[in-house]
Amino acid sequence: MALTEANKRQQCTVITIDGPAGAGKSTVAKELAKRLGFAYLDTGAMYRALTLKALRQKINLENEKQLVDLAHQTLINITTDDKKSLKVVLDAEDVTEPIRSLEVTQSTFYVARIAGVREVMVQRQREIGTKNNIVIEGRDTGTVVFPHATRKFYLDADSKERAQRRIKELKEKGKQVDELTIARDLEERDTKDITRAVGPLKKAEDAIFIDSTGLSIGQVVGKMLEYI
Ligand code: C5P
């Protein structure tokens, strides 16, 4: 995907964090953005919001053309308050909660693997990152969205710990969880994200690898701040 001149001359500070599901990217990215006074962008929330709309409209998730058209016709607005609480607005509706459902989580891959959909999303992500100092997290933010980012991180953790973190997070939200399903779901999502043809989950060559196994959020953020 071609970078425009404006993107190449990116004047704002951009920090990218990529990694597999449950590695702690969102929590760490929010905290880092708060400490630096930067904006925070959760790119996964954009793919989730579009997936929610596709599911509601009963679009066949194998129908690439319809999904690309849908991406062009959809407004997704992601905002955060001072505390970096995320609000995701799909067209005019607040979908912060519904985009986290199991159905959306398991279906997002089908929407996110389509080149035309990614083109629309990546362009929007670049527009945000060229106007604000930003911490942006996802799967391809250091490889595709901002290959010239100021600092890139790749955050990973032991798969058992990642599953446990996700289970804890869901339980804290009062959700019923089947631990085996969660663990299997994380594993399947990672495999699909790593092996897809467009914008796969991959460590950028110049990204700093951080293994967050056994580390607290504060410790991971502290490490990142040292590099920044
Ligand atoms: O980050 P989160 O787990 O919410 O992302 C949900 C899904 O969205 C991922 O499993 C992946 O398929 C897709 N995604 C993506 N590219 C990104 C961020 C997320 O393909 N930059």
Tab-separated table of C-alpha atoms and ligand atoms in Angstrom:
chain	number	residue	atom	x	y	z
A	1	MET	CA	0.000	0.000	0.000
A	2	ALA	CA	1.562	3.277	-1.142
A	3	LEU	CA	2.445	5.922	1.397
A	4	THR	CA	1.472	9.458	0.478
A	5	GLU	CA	4.074	12.231	0.744
A	6	ALA	CA	2.300	13.520	3.851
A	7	ASN	CA	2.621	10.126	5.527
A	8	LYS	CA	6.293	9.910	4.669
A	9	ARG	CA	6.872	13.336	6.114
A	10	GLN	CA	5.001	12.286	9.223
A	11	GLN	CA	5.577	15.174	11.598
A	12	CYS	CA	3.948	13.792	14.713
A	13	THR	CA	5.494	11.290	17.072
A	14	VAL	CA	4.081	7.838	16.398
A	15	ILE	CA	4.639	4.878	18.690
A	16	THR	CA	3.430	1.526	17.416
A	17	ILE	CA	2.698	-1.556	19.506
A	18	ASP	CA	1.929	-4.819	17.737
A	19	GLY	CA	1.549	-8.333	19.030
A	20	PRO	CA	-0.802	-11.288	19.466
A	21	ALA	CA	-4.148	-11.229	21.256
A	22	GLY	CA	-3.935	-10.959	25.019
A	23	ALA	CA	-0.321	-9.740	25.100
A	24	GLY	CA	-1.496	-6.656	27.011
A	25	LYS	CA	-1.202	-4.206	24.110
A	26	SER	CA	-4.344	-2.192	24.885
A	27	THR	CA	-3.678	-1.741	28.582
A	28	VAL	CA	-0.040	-0.876	28.014
A	29	ALA	CA	-0.777	1.424	25.064
A	30	LYS	CA	-3.401	3.341	27.057
A	31	GLU	CA	-1.056	3.799	30.003
A	32	LEU	CA	1.826	4.826	27.775
A	33	ALA	CA	-0.380	7.352	25.942
A	34	LYS	CA	-1.538	8.763	29.276
A	35	ARG	CA	2.031	9.180	30.551
A	36	LEU	CA	3.191	10.818	27.316
A	37	GLY	CA	0.063	12.946	26.834
A	38	PHE	CA	-0.478	11.319	23.433
A	39	ALA	CA	-3.650	10.145	21.695
A	40	TYR	CA	-4.339	6.402	21.749
A	41	LEU	CA	-5.697	4.368	18.849
A	42	ASP	CA	-6.912	0.788	19.130
A	43	THR	CA	-6.944	-0.388	15.493
A	44	GLY	CA	-8.560	-3.715	16.431
A	45	ALA	CA	-11.639	-1.767	17.583
A	46	MET	CA	-12.031	-0.414	14.036
A	47	TYR	CA	-12.031	-3.905	12.490
A	48	ARG	CA	-14.387	-5.103	15.228
A	49	ALA	CA	-16.842	-2.231	14.628
A	50	LEU	CA	-17.010	-2.954	10.907
A	51	THR	CA	-17.516	-6.653	11.643
A	52	LEU	CA	-20.393	-5.856	13.993
A	53	LYS	CA	-22.107	-3.872	11.238
A	54	ALA	CA	-21.550	-6.685	8.713
A	55	LEU	CA	-23.022	-9.256	11.118
A	56	ARG	CA	-26.051	-7.070	11.816
A	57	GLN	CA	-26.647	-6.607	8.102
A	58	LYS	CA	-26.253	-10.362	7.630
A	59	ILE	CA	-23.575	-9.860	4.984
A	60	ASN	CA	-21.877	-13.069	3.944
A	61	LEU	CA	-18.381	-12.759	5.420
A	62	GLU	CA	-16.962	-14.454	2.321
A	63	ASN	CA	-18.341	-11.664	0.107
A	64	GLU	CA	-15.295	-9.416	-0.272
A	65	LYS	CA	-16.938	-6.834	-2.520
A	66	GLN	CA	-19.837	-6.208	-0.166
A	67	LEU	CA	-17.456	-5.905	2.780
A	68	VAL	CA	-15.205	-3.428	0.979
A	69	ASP	CA	-18.257	-1.368	-0.012
A	70	LEU	CA	-19.424	-1.492	3.588
A	71	ALA	CA	-16.020	-0.241	4.784
A	72	HIS	CA	-16.276	2.758	2.441
A	73	GLN	CA	-19.802	3.546	3.664
A	74	THR	CA	-19.061	3.237	7.370
A	75	LEU	CA	-18.008	5.913	9.820
A	76	ILE	CA	-15.993	4.670	12.750
A	77	ASN	CA	-14.989	7.169	15.342
A	78	ILE	CA	-12.701	6.219	18.193
A	79	THR	CA	-12.260	8.623	21.056
A	80	THR	CA	-10.715	8.509	24.489
A	81	ASP	CA	-11.255	10.716	27.507
A	82	ASP	CA	-8.542	11.994	29.883
A	83	LYS	CA	-8.335	8.582	31.509
A	84	LYS	CA	-7.970	7.002	28.052
A	85	SER	CA	-11.273	5.124	28.366
A	86	LEU	CA	-12.115	4.059	24.885
A	87	LYS	CA	-15.389	4.981	23.153
A	88	VAL	CA	-16.126	3.426	19.787
A	89	VAL	CA	-18.863	5.018	17.692
A	90	LEU	CA	-20.145	3.161	14.638
A	91	ASP	CA	-22.002	5.584	12.385
A	92	ALA	CA	-23.879	7.373	15.203
A	93	GLU	CA	-24.115	4.497	17.694
A	94	ASP	CA	-21.910	3.822	20.704
A	95	VAL	CA	-20.737	0.221	20.177
A	96	THR	CA	-17.948	0.155	22.763
A	97	GLU	CA	-19.474	-2.880	24.482
A	98	PRO	CA	-21.045	-4.919	21.632
A	99	ILE	CA	-17.791	-5.045	19.633
A	100	ARG	CA	-16.290	-7.207	22.403
A	101	SER	CA	-18.847	-10.035	22.053
A	102	LEU	CA	-17.592	-13.539	21.299
A	103	GLU	CA	-19.380	-13.538	17.939
A	104	VAL	CA	-17.623	-10.335	16.836
A	105	THR	CA	-14.282	-11.550	18.229
A	106	GLN	CA	-14.518	-14.785	16.261
A	107	SER	CA	-15.734	-13.127	13.048
A	108	THR	CA	-13.387	-10.131	12.802
A	109	PHE	CA	-10.692	-12.138	11.075
A	110	TYR	CA	-12.916	-12.655	8.004
A	111	VAL	CA	-13.333	-8.916	7.572
A	112	ALA	CA	-9.739	-8.015	8.475
A	113	ARG	CA	-8.196	-10.399	5.936
A	114	ILE	CA	-9.641	-8.509	2.948
A	115	ALA	CA	-7.113	-6.250	1.211
A	116	GLY	CA	-9.733	-3.639	0.205
A	117	VAL	CA	-11.037	-3.383	3.759
A	118	ARG	CA	-7.521	-2.986	5.160
A	119	GLU	CA	-6.772	-0.259	2.630
A	120	VAL	CA	-9.687	1.814	3.934
A	121	MET	CA	-8.785	1.224	7.581
A	122	VAL	CA	-5.060	1.847	7.136
A	123	GLN	CA	-5.733	5.122	5.358
A	124	ARG	CA	-7.957	6.295	8.220
A	125	GLN	CA	-5.376	5.220	10.790
A	126	ARG	CA	-2.669	7.170	8.958
A	127	GLU	CA	-4.853	10.275	8.861
A	128	ILE	CA	-5.231	10.142	12.633
A	129	GLY	CA	-1.514	9.517	13.163
A	130	THR	CA	-0.412	12.378	10.963
A	131	LYS	CA	-2.489	14.869	12.967
A	132	ASN	CA	-1.684	13.745	16.506
A	133	ASN	CA	1.175	12.432	18.573
A	134	ILE	CA	-0.094	8.928	19.009
A	135	VAL	CA	0.321	5.496	20.537
A	136	ILE	CA	-1.275	3.075	18.084
A	137	GLU	CA	-1.704	-0.651	18.634
A	138	GLY	CA	-2.748	-3.636	16.556
A	139	ARG	CA	-1.151	-6.235	14.313
A	140	ASP	CA	0.359	-4.267	11.411
A	141	THR	CA	0.856	-0.774	12.850
A	142	GLY	CA	4.665	-0.932	12.699
A	143	THR	CA	4.905	-2.895	9.451
A	144	VAL	CA	2.179	-1.390	7.243
A	145	VAL	CA	0.413	1.570	8.848
A	146	PHE	CA	3.466	3.488	10.083
A	147	PRO	CA	6.650	1.914	8.725
A	148	HIS	CA	8.427	5.182	9.605
A	149	ALA	CA	7.140	5.334	13.188
A	150	THR	CA	9.295	7.057	15.787
A	151	ARG	CA	9.451	3.960	17.985
A	152	LYS	CA	8.083	0.471	17.426
A	153	PHE	CA	7.388	-2.245	19.953
A	154	TYR	CA	6.360	-5.863	19.561
A	155	LEU	CA	4.706	-7.134	22.716
A	156	ASP	CA	4.343	-10.830	23.372
A	157	ALA	CA	3.765	-13.125	26.357
A	158	ASP	CA	3.556	-16.815	27.107
A	159	SER	CA	0.330	-18.217	25.590
A	160	LYS	CA	-0.928	-19.604	28.932
A	161	GLU	CA	-0.471	-16.221	30.576
A	162	ARG	CA	-2.184	-14.450	27.701
A	163	ALA	CA	-5.207	-16.736	28.052
A	164	GLN	CA	-5.283	-16.202	31.826
A	165	ARG	CA	-5.183	-12.416	31.385
A	166	ARG	CA	-8.077	-12.518	28.932
A	167	ILE	CA	-10.093	-14.762	31.280
A	168	LYS	CA	-9.474	-12.382	34.211
A	169	GLU	CA	-10.466	-9.382	32.090
A	170	LEU	CA	-13.757	-11.014	31.055
A	171	LYS	CA	-14.549	-12.157	34.592
A	172	GLU	CA	-13.952	-8.633	35.888
A	173	LYS	CA	-16.557	-7.429	33.412
A	174	GLY	CA	-18.965	-9.969	34.920
A	175	LYS	CA	-18.965	-12.185	31.832
A	176	GLN	CA	-19.333	-15.955	31.968
A	177	VAL	CA	-16.235	-17.597	30.592
A	178	ASP	CA	-15.342	-21.034	29.451
A	179	GLU	CA	-11.599	-21.095	29.999
A	180	LEU	CA	-10.874	-23.733	27.363
A	181	THR	CA	-12.845	-21.837	24.725
A	182	ILE	CA	-10.963	-18.622	25.491
A	183	ALA	CA	-7.563	-20.330	25.257
A	184	ARG	CA	-8.475	-22.071	22.015
A	185	ASP	CA	-9.941	-18.885	20.574
A	186	LEU	CA	-6.743	-16.914	21.274
A	187	GLU	CA	-4.609	-19.582	19.666
A	188	GLU	CA	-6.820	-19.811	16.576
A	189	ARG	CA	-6.972	-16.038	16.160
A	190	ASP	CA	-3.189	-15.722	16.373
A	191	THR	CA	-2.625	-18.447	13.787
A	192	LYS	CA	-5.088	-16.796	11.415
A	193	ASP	CA	-3.605	-13.325	11.984
A	194	ILE	CA	-0.034	-14.563	11.445
A	195	THR	CA	-0.766	-16.569	8.303
A	196	ARG	CA	-3.066	-14.198	6.402
A	197	ALA	CA	-1.750	-12.709	3.156
A	198	VAL	CA	-2.426	-9.020	3.814
A	199	GLY	CA	-1.210	-7.098	6.874
A	200	PRO	CA	-0.296	-10.211	8.859
A	201	LEU	CA	0.781	-10.050	12.482
A	202	LYS	CA	4.538	-9.697	12.232
A	203	LYS	CA	7.319	-8.045	14.162
A	204	ALA	CA	8.763	-5.125	12.195
A	205	GLU	CA	12.512	-5.603	11.797
A	206	ASP	CA	13.203	-2.417	13.728
A	207	ALA	CA	10.652	-3.100	16.479
A	208	ILE	CA	11.819	-3.664	20.048
A	209	PHE	CA	10.637	-7.044	21.306
A	210	ILE	CA	9.241	-7.079	24.828
A	211	ASP	CA	8.161	-10.298	26.526
A	212	SER	CA	5.576	-9.259	29.104
A	213	THR	CA	5.336	-12.696	30.760
A	214	GLY	CA	5.472	-12.156	34.509
A	215	LEU	CA	5.716	-8.381	34.149
A	216	SER	CA	3.201	-5.858	35.476
A	217	ILE	CA	1.703	-3.144	33.257
A	218	GLY	CA	3.873	-0.604	35.049
A	219	GLN	CA	7.014	-2.622	34.358
A	220	VAL	CA	6.249	-2.957	30.642
A	221	VAL	CA	5.418	0.753	30.345
A	222	GLY	CA	8.601	1.583	32.263
A	223	LYS	CA	10.685	-0.448	29.804
A	224	MET	CA	9.025	1.281	26.863
A	225	LEU	CA	9.605	4.717	28.351
A	226	GLU	CA	13.304	3.899	28.730
A	227	TYR	CA	13.505	3.219	24.988
A	228	ILE	CA	11.435	6.279	24.095
B	1	C5P	O1	-6.806	-6.162	18.916
B	1	C5P	P1	-8.055	-7.014	18.881
B	1	C5P	O2	-7.882	-8.342	19.508
B	1	C5P	O3	-9.262	-6.283	19.367
B	1	C5P	O4	-8.285	-7.262	17.316
B	1	C5P	C1	-9.343	-8.067	16.843
B	1	C5P	C2	-8.969	-8.632	15.486
B	1	C5P	O5	-8.856	-7.573	14.542
B	1	C5P	C3	-7.624	-9.356	15.408
B	1	C5P	O6	-7.696	-10.708	15.797
B	1	C5P	C4	-7.257	-9.192	13.950
B	1	C5P	O7	-7.834	-10.200	13.157
B	1	C5P	C5	-7.872	-7.865	13.577
B	1	C5P	N1	-6.877	-6.778	13.541
B	1	C5P	C6	-6.150	-6.634	12.394
B	1	C5P	N2	-5.253	-5.608	12.288
B	1	C5P	C7	-5.062	-4.748	13.288
B	1	C5P	C8	-5.775	-4.898	14.497
B	1	C5P	C9	-6.675	-5.952	14.600
B	1	C5P	O8	-6.288	-7.423	11.466
B	1	C5P	N3	-4.184	-3.738	13.132
